[in-house]
mmCIF file of C-alpha atoms and ligand atoms in Angstrom:
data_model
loop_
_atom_site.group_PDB
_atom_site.id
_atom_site.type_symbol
_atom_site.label_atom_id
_atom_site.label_comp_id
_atom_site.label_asym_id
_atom_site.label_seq_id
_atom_site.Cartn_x
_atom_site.Cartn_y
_atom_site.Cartn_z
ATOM 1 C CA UNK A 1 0.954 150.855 162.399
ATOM 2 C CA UNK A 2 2.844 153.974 163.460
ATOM 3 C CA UNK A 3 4.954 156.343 160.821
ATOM 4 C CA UNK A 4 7.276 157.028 163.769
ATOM 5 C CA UNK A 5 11.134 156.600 161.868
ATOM 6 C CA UNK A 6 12.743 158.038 164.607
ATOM 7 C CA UNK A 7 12.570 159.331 168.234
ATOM 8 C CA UNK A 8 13.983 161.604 170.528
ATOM 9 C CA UNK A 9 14.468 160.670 174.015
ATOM 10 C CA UNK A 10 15.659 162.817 177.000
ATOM 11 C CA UNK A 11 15.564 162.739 180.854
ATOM 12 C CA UNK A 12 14.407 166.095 182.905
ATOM 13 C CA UNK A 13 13.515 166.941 186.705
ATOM 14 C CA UNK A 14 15.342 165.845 189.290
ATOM 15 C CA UNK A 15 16.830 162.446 188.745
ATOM 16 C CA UNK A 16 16.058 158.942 189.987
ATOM 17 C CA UNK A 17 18.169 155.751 189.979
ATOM 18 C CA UNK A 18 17.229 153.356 187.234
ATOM 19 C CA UNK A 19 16.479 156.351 184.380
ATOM 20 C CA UNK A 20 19.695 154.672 182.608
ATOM 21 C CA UNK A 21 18.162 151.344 182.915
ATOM 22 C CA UNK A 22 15.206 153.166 180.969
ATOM 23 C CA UNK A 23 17.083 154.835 178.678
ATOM 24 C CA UNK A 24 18.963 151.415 177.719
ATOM 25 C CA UNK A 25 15.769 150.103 177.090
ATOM 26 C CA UNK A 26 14.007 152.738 175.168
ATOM 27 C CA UNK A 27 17.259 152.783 172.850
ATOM 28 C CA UNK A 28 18.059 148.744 172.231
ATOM 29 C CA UNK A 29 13.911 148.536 171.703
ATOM 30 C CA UNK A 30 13.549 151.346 169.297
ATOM 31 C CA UNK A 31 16.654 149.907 167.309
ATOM 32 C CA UNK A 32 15.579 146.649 167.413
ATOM 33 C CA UNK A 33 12.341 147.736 165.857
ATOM 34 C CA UNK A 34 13.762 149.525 163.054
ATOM 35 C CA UNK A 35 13.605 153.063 164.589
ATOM 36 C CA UNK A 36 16.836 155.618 165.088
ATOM 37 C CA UNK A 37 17.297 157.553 168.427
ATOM 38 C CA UNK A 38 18.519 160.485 169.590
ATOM 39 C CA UNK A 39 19.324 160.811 172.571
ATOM 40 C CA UNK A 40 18.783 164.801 173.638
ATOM 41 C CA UNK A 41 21.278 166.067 176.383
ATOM 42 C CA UNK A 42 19.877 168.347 179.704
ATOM 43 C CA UNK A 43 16.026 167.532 179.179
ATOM 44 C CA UNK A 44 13.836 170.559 177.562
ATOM 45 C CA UNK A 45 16.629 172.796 178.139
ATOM 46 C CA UNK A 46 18.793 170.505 175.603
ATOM 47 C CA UNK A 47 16.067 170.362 172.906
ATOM 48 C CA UNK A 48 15.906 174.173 173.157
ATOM 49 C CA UNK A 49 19.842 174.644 172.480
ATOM 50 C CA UNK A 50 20.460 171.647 170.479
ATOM 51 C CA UNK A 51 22.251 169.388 172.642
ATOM 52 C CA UNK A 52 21.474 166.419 170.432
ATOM 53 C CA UNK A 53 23.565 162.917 169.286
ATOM 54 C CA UNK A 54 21.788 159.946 167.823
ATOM 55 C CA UNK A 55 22.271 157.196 170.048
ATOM 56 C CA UNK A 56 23.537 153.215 168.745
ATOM 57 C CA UNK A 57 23.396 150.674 170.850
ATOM 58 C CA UNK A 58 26.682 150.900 172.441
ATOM 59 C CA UNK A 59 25.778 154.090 173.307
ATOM 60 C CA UNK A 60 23.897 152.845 176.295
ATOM 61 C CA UNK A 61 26.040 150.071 177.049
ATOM 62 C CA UNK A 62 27.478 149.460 180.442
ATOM 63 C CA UNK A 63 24.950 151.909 181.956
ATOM 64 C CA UNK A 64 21.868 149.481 183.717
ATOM 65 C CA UNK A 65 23.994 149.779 186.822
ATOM 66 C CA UNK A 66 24.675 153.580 186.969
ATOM 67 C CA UNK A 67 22.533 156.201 189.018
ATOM 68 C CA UNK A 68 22.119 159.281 187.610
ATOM 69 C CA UNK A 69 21.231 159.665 184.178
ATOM 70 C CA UNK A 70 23.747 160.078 180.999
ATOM 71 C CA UNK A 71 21.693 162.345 179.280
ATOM 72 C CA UNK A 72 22.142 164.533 182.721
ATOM 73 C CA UNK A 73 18.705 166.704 183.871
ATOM 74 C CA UNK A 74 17.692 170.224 184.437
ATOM 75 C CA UNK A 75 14.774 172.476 185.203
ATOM 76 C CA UNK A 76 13.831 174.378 182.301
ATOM 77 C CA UNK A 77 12.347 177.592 182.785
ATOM 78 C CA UNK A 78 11.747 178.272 179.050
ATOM 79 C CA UNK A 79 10.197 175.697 178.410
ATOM 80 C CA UNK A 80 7.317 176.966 180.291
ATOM 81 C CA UNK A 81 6.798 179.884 177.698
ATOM 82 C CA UNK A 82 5.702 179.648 174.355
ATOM 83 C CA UNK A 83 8.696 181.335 172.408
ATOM 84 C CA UNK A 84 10.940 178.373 174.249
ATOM 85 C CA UNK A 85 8.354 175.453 173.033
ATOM 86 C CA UNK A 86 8.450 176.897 169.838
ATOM 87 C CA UNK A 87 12.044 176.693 169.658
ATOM 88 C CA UNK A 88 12.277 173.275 171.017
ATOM 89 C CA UNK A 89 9.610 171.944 168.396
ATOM 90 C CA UNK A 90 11.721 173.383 165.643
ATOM 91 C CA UNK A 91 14.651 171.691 166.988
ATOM 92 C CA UNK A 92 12.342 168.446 166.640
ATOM 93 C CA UNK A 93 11.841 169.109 163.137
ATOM 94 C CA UNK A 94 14.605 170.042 161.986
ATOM 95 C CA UNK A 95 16.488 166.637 163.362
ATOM 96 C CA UNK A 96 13.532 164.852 162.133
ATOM 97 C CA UNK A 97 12.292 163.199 165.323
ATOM 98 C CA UNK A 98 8.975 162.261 165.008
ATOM 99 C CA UNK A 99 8.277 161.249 168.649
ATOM 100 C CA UNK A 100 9.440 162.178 172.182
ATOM 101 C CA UNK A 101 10.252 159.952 175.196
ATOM 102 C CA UNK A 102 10.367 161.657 178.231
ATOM 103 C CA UNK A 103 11.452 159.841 181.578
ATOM 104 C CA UNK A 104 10.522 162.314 184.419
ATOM 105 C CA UNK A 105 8.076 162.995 187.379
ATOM 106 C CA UNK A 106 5.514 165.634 187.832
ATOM 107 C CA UNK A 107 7.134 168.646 186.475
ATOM 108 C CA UNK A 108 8.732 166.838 183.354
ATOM 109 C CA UNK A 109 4.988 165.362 182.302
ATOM 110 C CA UNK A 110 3.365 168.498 182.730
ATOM 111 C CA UNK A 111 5.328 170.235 180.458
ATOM 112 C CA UNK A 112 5.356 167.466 177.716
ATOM 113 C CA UNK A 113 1.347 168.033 178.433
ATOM 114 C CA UNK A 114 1.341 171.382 177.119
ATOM 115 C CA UNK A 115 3.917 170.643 174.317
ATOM 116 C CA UNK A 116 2.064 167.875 172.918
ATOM 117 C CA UNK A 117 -1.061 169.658 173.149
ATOM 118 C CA UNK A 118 -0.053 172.803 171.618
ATOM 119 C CA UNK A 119 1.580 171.164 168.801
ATOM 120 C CA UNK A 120 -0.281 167.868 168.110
ATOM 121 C CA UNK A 121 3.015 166.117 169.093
ATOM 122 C CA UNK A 122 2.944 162.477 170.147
ATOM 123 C CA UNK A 123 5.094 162.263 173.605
ATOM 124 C CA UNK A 124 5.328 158.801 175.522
ATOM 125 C CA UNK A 125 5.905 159.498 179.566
ATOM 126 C CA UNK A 126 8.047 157.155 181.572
ATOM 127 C CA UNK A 127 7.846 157.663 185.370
ATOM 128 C CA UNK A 128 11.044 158.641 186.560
ATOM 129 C CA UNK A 129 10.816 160.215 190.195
ATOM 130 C CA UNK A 130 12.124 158.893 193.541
ATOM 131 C CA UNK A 131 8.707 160.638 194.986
ATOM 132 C CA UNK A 132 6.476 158.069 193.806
ATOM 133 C CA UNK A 133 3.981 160.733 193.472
ATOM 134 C CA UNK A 134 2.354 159.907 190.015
ATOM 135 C CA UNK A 135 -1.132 158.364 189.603
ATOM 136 C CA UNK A 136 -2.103 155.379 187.896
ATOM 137 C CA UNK A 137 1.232 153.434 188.511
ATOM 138 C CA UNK A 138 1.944 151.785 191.735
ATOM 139 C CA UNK A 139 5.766 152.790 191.909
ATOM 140 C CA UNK A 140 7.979 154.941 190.214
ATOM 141 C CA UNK A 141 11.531 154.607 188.513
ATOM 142 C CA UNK A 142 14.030 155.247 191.605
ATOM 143 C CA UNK A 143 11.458 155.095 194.374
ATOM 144 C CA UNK A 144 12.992 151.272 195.574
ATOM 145 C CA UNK A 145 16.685 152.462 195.269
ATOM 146 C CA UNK A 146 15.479 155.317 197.127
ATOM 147 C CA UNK A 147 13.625 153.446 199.983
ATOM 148 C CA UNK A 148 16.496 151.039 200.287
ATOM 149 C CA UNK A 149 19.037 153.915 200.450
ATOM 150 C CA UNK A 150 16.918 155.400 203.562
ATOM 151 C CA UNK A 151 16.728 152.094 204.993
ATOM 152 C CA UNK A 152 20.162 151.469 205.235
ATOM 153 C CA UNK A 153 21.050 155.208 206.382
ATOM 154 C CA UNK A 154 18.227 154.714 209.143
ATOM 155 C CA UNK A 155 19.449 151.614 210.767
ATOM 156 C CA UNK A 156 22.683 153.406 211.322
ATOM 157 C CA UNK A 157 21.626 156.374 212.969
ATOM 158 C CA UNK A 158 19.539 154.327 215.066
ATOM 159 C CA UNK A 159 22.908 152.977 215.971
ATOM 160 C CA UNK A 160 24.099 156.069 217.946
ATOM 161 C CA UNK A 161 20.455 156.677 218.708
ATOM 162 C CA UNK A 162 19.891 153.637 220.792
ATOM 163 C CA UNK A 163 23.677 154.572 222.276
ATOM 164 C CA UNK A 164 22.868 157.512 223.525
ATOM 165 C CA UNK A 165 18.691 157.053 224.014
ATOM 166 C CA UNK A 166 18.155 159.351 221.678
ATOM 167 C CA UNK A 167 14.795 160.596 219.820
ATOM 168 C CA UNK A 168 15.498 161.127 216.089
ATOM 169 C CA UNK A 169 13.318 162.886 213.357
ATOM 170 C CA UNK A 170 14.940 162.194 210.169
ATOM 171 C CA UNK A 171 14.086 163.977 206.772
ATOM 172 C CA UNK A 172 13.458 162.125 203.759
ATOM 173 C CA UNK A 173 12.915 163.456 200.350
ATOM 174 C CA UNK A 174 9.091 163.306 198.404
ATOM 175 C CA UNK A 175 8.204 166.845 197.666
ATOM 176 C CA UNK A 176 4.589 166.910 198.666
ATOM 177 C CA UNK A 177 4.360 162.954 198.750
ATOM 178 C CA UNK A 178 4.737 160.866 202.348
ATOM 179 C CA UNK A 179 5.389 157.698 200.778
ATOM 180 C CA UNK A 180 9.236 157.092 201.252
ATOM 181 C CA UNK A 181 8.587 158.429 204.588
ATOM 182 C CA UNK A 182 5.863 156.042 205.143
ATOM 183 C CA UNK A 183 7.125 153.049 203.759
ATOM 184 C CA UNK A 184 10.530 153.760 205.290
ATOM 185 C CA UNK A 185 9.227 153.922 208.498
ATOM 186 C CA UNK A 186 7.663 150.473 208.198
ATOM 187 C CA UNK A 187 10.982 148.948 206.495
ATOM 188 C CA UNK A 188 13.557 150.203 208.725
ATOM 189 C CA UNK A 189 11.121 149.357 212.379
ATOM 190 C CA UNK A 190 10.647 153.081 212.672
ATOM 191 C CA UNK A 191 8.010 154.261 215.454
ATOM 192 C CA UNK A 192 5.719 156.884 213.358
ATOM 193 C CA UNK A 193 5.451 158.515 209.868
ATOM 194 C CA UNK A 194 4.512 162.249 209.647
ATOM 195 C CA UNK A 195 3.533 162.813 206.428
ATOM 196 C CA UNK A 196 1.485 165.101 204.512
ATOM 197 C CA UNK A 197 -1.413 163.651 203.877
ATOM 198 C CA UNK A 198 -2.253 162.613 207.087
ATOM 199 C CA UNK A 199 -2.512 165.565 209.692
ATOM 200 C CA UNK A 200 -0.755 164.867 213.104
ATOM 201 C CA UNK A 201 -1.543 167.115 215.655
ATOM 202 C CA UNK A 202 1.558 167.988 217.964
ATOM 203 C CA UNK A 203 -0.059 166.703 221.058
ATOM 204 C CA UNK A 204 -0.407 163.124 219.611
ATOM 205 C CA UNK A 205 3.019 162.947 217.732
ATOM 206 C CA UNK A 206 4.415 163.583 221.391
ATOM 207 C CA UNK A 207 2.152 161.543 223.122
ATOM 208 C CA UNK A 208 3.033 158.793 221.221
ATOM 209 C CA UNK A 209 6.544 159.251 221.464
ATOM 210 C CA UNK A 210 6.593 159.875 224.941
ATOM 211 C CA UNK A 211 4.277 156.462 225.439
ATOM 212 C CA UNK A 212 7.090 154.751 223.164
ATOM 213 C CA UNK A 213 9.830 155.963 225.365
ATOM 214 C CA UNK A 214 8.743 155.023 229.033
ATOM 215 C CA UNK A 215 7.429 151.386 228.260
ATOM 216 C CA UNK A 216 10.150 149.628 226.312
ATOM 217 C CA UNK A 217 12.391 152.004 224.151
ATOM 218 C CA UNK A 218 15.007 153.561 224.689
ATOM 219 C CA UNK A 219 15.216 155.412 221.052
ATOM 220 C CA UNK A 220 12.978 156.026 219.328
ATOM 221 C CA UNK A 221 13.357 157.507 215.476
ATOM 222 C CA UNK A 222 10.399 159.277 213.342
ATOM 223 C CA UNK A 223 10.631 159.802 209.455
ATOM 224 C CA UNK A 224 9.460 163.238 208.771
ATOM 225 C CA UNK A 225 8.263 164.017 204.998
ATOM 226 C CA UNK A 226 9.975 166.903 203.577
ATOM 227 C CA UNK A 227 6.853 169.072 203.200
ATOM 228 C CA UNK A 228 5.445 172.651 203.946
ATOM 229 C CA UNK A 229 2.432 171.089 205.811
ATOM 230 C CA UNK A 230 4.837 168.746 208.150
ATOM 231 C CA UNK A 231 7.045 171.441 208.979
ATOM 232 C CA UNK A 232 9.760 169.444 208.018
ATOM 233 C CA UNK A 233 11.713 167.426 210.829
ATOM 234 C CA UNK A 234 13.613 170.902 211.814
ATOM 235 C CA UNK A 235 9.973 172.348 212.376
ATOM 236 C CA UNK A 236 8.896 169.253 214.328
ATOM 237 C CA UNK A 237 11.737 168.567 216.320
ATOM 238 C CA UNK A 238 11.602 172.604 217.163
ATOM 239 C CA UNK A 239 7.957 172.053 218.005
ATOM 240 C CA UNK A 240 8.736 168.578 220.301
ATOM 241 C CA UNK A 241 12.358 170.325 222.270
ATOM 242 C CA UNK A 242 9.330 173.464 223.731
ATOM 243 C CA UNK A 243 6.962 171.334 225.427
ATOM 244 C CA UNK A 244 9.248 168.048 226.138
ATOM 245 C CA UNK A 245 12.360 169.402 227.036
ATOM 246 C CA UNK A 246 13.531 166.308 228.828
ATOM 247 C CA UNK A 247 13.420 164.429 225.115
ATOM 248 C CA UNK A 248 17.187 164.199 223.841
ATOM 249 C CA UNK A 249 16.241 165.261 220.222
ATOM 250 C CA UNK A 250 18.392 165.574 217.363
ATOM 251 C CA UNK A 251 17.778 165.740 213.423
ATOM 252 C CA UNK A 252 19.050 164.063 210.443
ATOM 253 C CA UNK A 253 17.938 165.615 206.575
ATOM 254 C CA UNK A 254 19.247 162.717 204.323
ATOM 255 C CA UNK A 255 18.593 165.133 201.694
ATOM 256 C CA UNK A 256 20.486 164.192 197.843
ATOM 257 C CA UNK A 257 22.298 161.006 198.762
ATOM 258 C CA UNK A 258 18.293 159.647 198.344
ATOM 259 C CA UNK A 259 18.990 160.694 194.560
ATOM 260 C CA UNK A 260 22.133 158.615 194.122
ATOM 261 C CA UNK A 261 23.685 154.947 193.840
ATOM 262 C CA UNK A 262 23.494 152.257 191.776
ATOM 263 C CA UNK A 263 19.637 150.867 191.206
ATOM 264 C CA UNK A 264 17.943 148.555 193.008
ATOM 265 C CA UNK A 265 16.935 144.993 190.804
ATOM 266 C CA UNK A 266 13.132 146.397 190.807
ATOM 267 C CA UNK A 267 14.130 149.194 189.190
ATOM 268 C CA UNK A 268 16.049 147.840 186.913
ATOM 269 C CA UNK A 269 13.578 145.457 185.784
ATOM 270 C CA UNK A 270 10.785 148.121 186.471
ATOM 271 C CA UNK A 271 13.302 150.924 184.149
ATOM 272 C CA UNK A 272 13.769 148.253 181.405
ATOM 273 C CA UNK A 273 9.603 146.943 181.418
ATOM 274 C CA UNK A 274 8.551 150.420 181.159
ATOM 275 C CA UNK A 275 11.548 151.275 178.248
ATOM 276 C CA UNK A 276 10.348 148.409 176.265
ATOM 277 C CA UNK A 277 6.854 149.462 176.056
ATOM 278 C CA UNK A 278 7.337 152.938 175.741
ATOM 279 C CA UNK A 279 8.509 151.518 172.296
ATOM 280 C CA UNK A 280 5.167 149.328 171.816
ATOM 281 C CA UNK A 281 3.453 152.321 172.772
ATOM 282 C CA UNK A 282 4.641 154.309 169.793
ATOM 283 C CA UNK A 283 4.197 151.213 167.463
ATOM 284 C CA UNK A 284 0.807 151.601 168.778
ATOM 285 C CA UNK A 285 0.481 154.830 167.794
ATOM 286 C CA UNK A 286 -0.277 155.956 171.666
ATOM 287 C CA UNK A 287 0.037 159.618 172.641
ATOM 288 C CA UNK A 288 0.480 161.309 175.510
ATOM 289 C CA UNK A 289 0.506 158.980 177.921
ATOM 290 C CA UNK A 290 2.812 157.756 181.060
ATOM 291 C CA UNK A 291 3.559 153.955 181.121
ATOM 292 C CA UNK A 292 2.686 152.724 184.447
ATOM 293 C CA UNK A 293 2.730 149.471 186.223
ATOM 294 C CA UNK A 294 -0.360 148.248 188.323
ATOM 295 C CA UNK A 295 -0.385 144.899 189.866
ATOM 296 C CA UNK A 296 2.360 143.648 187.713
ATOM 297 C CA UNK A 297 0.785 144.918 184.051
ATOM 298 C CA UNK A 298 1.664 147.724 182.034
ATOM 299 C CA UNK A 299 -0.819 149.857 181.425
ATOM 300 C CA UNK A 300 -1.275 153.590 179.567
ATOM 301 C CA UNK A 301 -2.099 156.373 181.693
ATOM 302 C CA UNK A 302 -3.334 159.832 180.301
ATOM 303 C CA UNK A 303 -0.881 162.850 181.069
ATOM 304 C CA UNK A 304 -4.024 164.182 182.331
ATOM 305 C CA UNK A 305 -4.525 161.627 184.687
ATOM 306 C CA UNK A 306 -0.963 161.048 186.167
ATOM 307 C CA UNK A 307 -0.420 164.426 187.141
ATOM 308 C CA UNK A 308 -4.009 166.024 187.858
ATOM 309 C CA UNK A 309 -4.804 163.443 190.578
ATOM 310 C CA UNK A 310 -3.467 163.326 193.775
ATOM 311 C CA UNK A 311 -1.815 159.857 194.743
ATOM 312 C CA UNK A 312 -3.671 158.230 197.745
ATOM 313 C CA UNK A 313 -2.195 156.759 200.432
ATOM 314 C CA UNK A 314 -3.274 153.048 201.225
ATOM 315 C CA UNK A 315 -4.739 153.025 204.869
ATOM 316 C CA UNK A 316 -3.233 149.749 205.448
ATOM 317 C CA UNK A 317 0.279 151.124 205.618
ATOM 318 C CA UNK A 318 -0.940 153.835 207.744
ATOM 319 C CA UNK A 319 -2.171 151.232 210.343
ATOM 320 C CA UNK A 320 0.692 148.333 209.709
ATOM 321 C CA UNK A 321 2.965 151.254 210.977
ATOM 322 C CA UNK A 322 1.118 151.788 213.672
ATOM 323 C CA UNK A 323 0.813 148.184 215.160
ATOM 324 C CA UNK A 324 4.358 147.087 214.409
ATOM 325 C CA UNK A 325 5.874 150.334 216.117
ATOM 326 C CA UNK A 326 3.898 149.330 219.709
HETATM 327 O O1 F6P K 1 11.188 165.275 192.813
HETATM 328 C C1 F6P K 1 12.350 164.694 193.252
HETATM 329 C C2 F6P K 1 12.971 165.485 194.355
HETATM 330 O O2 F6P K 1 14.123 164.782 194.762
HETATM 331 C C3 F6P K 1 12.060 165.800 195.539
HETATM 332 O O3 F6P K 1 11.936 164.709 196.418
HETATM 333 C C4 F6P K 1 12.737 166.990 196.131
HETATM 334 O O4 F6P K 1 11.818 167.808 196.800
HETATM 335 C C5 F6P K 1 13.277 167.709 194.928
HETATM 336 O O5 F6P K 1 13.373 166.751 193.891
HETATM 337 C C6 F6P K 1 14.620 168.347 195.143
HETATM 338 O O6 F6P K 1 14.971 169.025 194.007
HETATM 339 P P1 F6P K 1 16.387 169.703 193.743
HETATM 340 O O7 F6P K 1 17.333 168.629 193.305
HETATM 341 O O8 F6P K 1 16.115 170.691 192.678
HETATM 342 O O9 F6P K 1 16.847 170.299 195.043
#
């Protein structure tokens, strides 16, 4: 049985809908087991300058329905030195928390890595990231909000699309990730993905567009992963206008609003599953590890496992697209 009397929670990275739903849970389970919280304000950067309240249960109350997060995010350089982990872990101490939750993606999990590592510090990961980039969980806090937000900006542009015959490349968020571009292609009747992990050639993204457009279309819209290797949809479009000028082409970068609103029910339920047993976790005297979900079970995933390996894409998707968009 764990010695953990009280914890410290605190959200960091960019934000995802549902991170209050986690942090309701994390608090009403740790109180409900006998354990005090503290809720730590502006992730690492917080614990560094001692933005820190302890947190009762009304504190999170009226929150599962709120996007954002109430402990409010930030990137924290200083946390990537030692002198600014040092401080942080003093802070710890000194307001006696024993154990860290930390709801973030990529960035926010590496650096509890290195923190727990270096000090021998037990830190429980929740996956909070609309990218849906972490291994060893099949979704991510904020990635259904996310997808549904896209959705429903999608089927209005293609709207004004269809009006005018118009060929759209529209920008969605997921860092180095293609899979709210993938999957929002297939849930809003889009005709193509391009996403990073698969390479598209320019003469086949056009080719395919171009086939869409003279047998039945008359719009046609492609979801564009933010990336360096897709160019982004300003790169693509730019690359589609030289060599088929007679395309109509326009852009749309949904950009933040894929950050915001109130959560979808799955990630509610998925924020609230993965609070609760970030508490069971630390009964269990886990470390260092990300909750994740896979096929409907919680499981424990090593820091070094979420964030060292690269996501794959399921082929099926990759060919569903393809068949429904003929
Ligand atoms: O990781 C979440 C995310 O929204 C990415 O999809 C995006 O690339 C990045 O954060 C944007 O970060 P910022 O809010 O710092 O512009």
């Amino acid at each position: 049985m764990s010695n953990v009397k009280c914890i410290g929670i605190l959200t960091s990275g960019g934000d995802a809908p549902g991170m209050n739903a986690a942090i309701r849970a994390v608090t009403r389970s740790a109180i409900y087991n006998g354990i005090k919280v503290k809720g730590i304000y502006r992730g690492y950067k917080g614990l560094i300058i001692d933005e820190i309240e302890e947190f009762k249960t009304q504190n999170v109350s009226n929150i599962i329905q709120r996007g954002g997060t109430i402990l409010k995010t930030a990137r924290c350089a200083e946390f990537r030195t030692p002198e600014g982990r040092k401080t942080a872990y003093d802070r710890l101490v000194q307001h006696g928390i024993d154990a860290l939750v930390a709801i973030g993606g990529d960035g926010t999990l590496t650096g509890a890595r290195v923190f727990a590592q270096e000090y021998n510090y037990p830190i429980i990961g929740l996956p909070g990231t609309i990218d849906n980039d972490l291994f060893g969980t099949d979704v991510t806090i904020g990635y259904d909000t996310a997808l549904n937000t896209i959705i429903e900006c999608v089927d209005k542009i293609r709207d004004t699309a269809t009006s005018h015959e118009r060929l759209f490349f529209i920008e969605v968020m997921g860092r180095d990730a293609g899979f709210l571009a993938l999957n929002g292609a297939i849930a809003s009747g889009a005709e193509a993905a391009i996403i990073p992990e698969m390479s598209v050639e320019k003469d086949q993204l056009a080719e395919m567009i171009e086939n869409g457009f003279r047998k039945s279309k008359n719009s046609s819209i492609v979801l564009v992963a933010e990336s360096e290797v897709t160019g982004g949809a300003m790169g693509v479009a730019e690359r589609v206008k030289n060599q088929y000028p007679q395309f109509d082409v326009r852009v749309s970068i949904l950009g933040h609003l894929q950050r915001g609103g109130s959560p979808s029910a799955q990630d509610r339920i998925l924020a609230t599953r993965m609070g609760v047993a970030a508490i069971d976790a630390i009964l269990e005297d886990q470390r260092n590890v990300m909750i994740g979900i896979q096929n409907d079970n919680i499981v424990y995933v090593p820091f070094s496992k979420a964030i060292k390996n690269d996501k794959p894409i399921n082929p099926d998707l990759l060919n569903t697209l393809r068949i429904s968009s003929i």
